[in-house]
PDB file of C-alpha atoms in Angstrom:
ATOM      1  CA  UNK A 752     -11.539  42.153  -5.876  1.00  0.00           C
ATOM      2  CA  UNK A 753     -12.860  46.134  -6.138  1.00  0.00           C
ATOM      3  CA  UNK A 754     -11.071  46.552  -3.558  1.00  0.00           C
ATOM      4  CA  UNK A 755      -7.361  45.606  -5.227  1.00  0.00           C
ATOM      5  CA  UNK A 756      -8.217  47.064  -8.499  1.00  0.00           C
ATOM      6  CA  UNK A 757      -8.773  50.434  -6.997  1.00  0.00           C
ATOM      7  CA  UNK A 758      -5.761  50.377  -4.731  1.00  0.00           C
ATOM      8  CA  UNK A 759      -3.630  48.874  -8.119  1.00  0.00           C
ATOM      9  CA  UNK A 760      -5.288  52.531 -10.241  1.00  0.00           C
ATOM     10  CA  UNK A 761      -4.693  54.505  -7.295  1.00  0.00           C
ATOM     11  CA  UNK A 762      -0.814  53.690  -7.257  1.00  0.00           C
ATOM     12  CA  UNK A 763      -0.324  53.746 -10.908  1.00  0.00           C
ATOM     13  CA  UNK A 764      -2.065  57.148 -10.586  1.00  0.00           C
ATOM     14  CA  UNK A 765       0.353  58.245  -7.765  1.00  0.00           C
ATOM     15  CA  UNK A 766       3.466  57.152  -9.662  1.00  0.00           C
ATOM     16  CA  UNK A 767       2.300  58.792 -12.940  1.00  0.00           C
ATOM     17  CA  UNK A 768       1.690  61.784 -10.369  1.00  0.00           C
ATOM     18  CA  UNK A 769       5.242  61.735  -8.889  1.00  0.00           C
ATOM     19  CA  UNK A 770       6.652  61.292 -12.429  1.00  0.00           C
ATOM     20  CA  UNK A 771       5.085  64.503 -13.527  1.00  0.00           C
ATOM     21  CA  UNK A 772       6.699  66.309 -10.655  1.00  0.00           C
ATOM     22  CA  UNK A 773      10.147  65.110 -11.089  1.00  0.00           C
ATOM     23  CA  UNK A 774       9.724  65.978 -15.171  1.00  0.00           C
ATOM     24  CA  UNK A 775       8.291  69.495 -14.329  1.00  0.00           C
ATOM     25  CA  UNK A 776      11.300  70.241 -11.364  1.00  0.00           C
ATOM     26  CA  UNK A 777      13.788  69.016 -14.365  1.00  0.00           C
ATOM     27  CA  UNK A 778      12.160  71.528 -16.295  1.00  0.00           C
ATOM     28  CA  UNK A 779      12.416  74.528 -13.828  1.00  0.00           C
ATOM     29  CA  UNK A 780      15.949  73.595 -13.302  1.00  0.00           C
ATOM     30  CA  UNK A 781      16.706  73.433 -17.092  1.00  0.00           C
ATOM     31  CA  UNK A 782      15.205  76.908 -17.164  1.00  0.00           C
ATOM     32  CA  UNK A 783      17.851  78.599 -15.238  1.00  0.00           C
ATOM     33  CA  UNK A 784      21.063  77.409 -17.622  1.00  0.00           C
ATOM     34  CA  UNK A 785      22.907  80.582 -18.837  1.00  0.00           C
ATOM     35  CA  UNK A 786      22.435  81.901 -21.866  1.00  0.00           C
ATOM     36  CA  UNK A 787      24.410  81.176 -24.883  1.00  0.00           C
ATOM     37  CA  UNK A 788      26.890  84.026 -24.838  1.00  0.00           C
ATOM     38  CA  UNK A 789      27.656  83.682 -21.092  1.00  0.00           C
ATOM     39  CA  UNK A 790      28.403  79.684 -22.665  1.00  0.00           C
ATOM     40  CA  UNK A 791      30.710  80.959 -24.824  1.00  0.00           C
ATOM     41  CA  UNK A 792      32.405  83.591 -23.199  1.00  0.00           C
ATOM     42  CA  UNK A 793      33.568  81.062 -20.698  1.00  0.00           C
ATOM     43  CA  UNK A 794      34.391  78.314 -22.907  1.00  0.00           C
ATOM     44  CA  UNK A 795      36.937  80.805 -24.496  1.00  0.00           C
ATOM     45  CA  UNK A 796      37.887  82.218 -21.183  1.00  0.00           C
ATOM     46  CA  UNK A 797      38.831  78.163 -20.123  1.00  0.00           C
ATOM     47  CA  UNK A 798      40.646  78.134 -23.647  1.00  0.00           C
ATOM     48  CA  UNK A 799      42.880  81.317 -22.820  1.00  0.00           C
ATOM     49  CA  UNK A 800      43.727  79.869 -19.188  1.00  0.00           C
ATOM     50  CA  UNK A 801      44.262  76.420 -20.384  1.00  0.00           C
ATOM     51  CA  UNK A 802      42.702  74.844 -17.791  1.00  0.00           C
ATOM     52  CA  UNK A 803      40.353  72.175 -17.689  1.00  0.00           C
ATOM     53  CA  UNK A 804      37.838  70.730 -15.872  1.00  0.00           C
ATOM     54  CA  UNK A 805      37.711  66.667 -14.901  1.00  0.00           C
ATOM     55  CA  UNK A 806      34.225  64.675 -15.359  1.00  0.00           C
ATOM     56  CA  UNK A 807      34.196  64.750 -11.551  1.00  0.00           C
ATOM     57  CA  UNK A 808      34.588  68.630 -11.548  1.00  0.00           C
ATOM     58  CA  UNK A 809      31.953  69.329 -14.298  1.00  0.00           C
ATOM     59  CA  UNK A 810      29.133  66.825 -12.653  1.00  0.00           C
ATOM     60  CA  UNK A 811      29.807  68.518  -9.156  1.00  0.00           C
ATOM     61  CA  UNK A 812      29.693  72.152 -10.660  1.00  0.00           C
ATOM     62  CA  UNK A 813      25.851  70.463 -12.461  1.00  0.00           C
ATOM     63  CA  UNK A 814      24.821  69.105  -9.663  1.00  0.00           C
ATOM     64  CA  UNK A 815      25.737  71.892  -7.330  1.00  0.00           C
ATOM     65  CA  UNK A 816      24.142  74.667  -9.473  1.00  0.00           C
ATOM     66  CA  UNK A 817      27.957  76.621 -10.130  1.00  0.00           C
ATOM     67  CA  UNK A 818      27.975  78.284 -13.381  1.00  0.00           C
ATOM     68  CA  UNK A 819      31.221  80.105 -14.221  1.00  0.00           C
ATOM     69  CA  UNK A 820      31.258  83.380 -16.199  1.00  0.00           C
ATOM     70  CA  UNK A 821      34.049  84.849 -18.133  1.00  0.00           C
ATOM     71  CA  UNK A 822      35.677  86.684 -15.277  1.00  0.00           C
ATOM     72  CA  UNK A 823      35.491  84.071 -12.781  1.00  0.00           C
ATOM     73  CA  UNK A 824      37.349  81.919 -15.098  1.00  0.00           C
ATOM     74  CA  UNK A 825      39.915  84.937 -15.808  1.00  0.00           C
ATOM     75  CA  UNK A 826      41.006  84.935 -11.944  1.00  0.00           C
ATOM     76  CA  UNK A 827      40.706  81.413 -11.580  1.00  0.00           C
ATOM     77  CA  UNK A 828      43.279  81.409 -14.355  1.00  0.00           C
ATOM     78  CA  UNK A 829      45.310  84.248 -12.289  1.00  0.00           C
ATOM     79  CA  UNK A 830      44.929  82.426  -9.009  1.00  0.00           C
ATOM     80  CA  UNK A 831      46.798  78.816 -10.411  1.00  0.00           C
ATOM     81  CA  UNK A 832      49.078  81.014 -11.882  1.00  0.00           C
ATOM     82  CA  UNK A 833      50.422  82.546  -8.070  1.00  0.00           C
ATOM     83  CA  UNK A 834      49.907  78.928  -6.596  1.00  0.00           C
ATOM     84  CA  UNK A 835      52.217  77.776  -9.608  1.00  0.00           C
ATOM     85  CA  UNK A 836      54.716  80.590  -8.484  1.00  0.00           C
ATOM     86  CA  UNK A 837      54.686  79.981  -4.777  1.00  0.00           C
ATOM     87  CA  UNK A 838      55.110  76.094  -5.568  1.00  0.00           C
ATOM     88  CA  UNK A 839      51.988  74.732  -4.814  1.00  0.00           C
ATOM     89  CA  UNK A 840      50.441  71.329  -6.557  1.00  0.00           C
ATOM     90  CA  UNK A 841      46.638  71.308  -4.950  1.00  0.00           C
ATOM     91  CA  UNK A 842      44.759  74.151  -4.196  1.00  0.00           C
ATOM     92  CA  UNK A 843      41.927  74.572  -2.706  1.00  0.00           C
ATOM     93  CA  UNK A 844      40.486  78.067  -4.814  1.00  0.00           C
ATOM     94  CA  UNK A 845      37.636  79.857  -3.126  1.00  0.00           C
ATOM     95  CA  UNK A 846      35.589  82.222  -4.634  1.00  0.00           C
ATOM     96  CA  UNK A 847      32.580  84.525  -3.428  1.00  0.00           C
ATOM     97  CA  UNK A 848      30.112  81.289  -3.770  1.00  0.00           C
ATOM     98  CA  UNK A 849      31.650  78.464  -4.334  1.00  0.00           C
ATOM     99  CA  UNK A 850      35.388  76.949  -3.678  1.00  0.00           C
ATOM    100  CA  UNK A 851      37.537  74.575  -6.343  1.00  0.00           C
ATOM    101  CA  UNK A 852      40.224  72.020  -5.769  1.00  0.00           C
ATOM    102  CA  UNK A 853      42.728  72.452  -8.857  1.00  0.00           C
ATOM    103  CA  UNK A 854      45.509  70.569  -9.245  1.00  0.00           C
ATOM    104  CA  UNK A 855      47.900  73.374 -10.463  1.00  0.00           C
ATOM    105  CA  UNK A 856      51.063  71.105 -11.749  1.00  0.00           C
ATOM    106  CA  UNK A 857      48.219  69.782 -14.162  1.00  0.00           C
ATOM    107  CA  UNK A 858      45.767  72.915 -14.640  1.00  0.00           C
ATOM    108  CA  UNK A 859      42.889  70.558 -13.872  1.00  0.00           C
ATOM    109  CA  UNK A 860      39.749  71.424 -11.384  1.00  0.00           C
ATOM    110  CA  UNK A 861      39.441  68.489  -9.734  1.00  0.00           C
ATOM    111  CA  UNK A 862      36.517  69.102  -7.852  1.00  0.00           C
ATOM    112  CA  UNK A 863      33.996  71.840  -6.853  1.00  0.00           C
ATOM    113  CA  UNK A 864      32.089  72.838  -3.768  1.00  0.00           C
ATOM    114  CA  UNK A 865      29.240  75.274  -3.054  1.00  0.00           C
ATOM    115  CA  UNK A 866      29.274  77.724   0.254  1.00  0.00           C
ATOM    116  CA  UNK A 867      26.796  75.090   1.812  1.00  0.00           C
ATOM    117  CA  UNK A 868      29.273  71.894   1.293  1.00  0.00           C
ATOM    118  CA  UNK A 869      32.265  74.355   2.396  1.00  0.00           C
ATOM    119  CA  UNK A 870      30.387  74.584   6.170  1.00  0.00           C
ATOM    120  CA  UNK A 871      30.432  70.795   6.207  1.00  0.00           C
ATOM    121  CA  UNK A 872      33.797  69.637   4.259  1.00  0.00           C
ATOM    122  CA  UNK A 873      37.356  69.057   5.639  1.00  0.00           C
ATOM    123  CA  UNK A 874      39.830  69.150   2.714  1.00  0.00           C
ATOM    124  CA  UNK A 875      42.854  66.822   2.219  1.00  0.00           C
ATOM    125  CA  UNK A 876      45.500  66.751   0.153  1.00  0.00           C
ATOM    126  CA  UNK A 877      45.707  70.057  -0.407  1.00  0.00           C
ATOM    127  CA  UNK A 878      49.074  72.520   0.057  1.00  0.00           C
ATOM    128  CA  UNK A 879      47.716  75.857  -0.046  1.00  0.00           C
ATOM    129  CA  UNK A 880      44.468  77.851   0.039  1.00  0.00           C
ATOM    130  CA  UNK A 881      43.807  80.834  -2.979  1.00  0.00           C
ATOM    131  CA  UNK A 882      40.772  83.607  -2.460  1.00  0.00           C
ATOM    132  CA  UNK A 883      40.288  83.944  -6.012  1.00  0.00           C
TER     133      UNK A 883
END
């Protein structure tokens, strides 16, 4: 009866354990978000290019760590704009760290991909590749 009342504390104390890990890595990782003005800046950067970003897109680019500043967002702007020219509808945009899938007839980033899930991915349904 000691016995299972010791192993019952001993796992409540391991999960409250593992809990405090996961809440202190959410932390770290919380700690890293860009400032304010970088925010901004690239919220009016996405306003000047018009385009947007899908659900899909935005929970990749969280979960993947990709933060886009003002300038990236300038020549992603620049990039759908020759795609648009040449005729293209989905393009795969790749950048120094990361690489986007935009559909261009709809100014939408449909998806992203860090350097890492570029080594491992075949794309589809694309027409055209951009370095941005």
């Amino acid at each position: 009866m000691l016995d299972s009342v010791n192993n019952s504390q001993i796992q409540k104390l391991s999960n409250l354990q593992e809990a405090q890990k996961r809440q202190q890595n959410v932390t770290v990782s919380q700690g890293i978000s860009p400032s304010f003005k970088e925010l901004l800046e690239t919220r009016a950067a996405q306003n000047q290019t018009g385009i947007k970003f899908s659900s899909h897109a935005e929970k990749r680019m969280q979960s993947r760590d990709i933060q886009m500043t003002a300038a990236q967002m300038q020549r992603l702007g620049a990039a759908v704009d020759k795609a648009r020219a040449k005729g293209a509808q989905e393009t795969l945009m790749i950048f120094e760290n990361f690489s986007l899938i935009v559909s261009v007839k709809n100014n939408t980033v449909i998806t992203a991909v860090d350097n890492t899930g570029m080594k491992e991915n075949v794309f589809t349904n694309i027409d055209s590749a951009v370095f941005a």
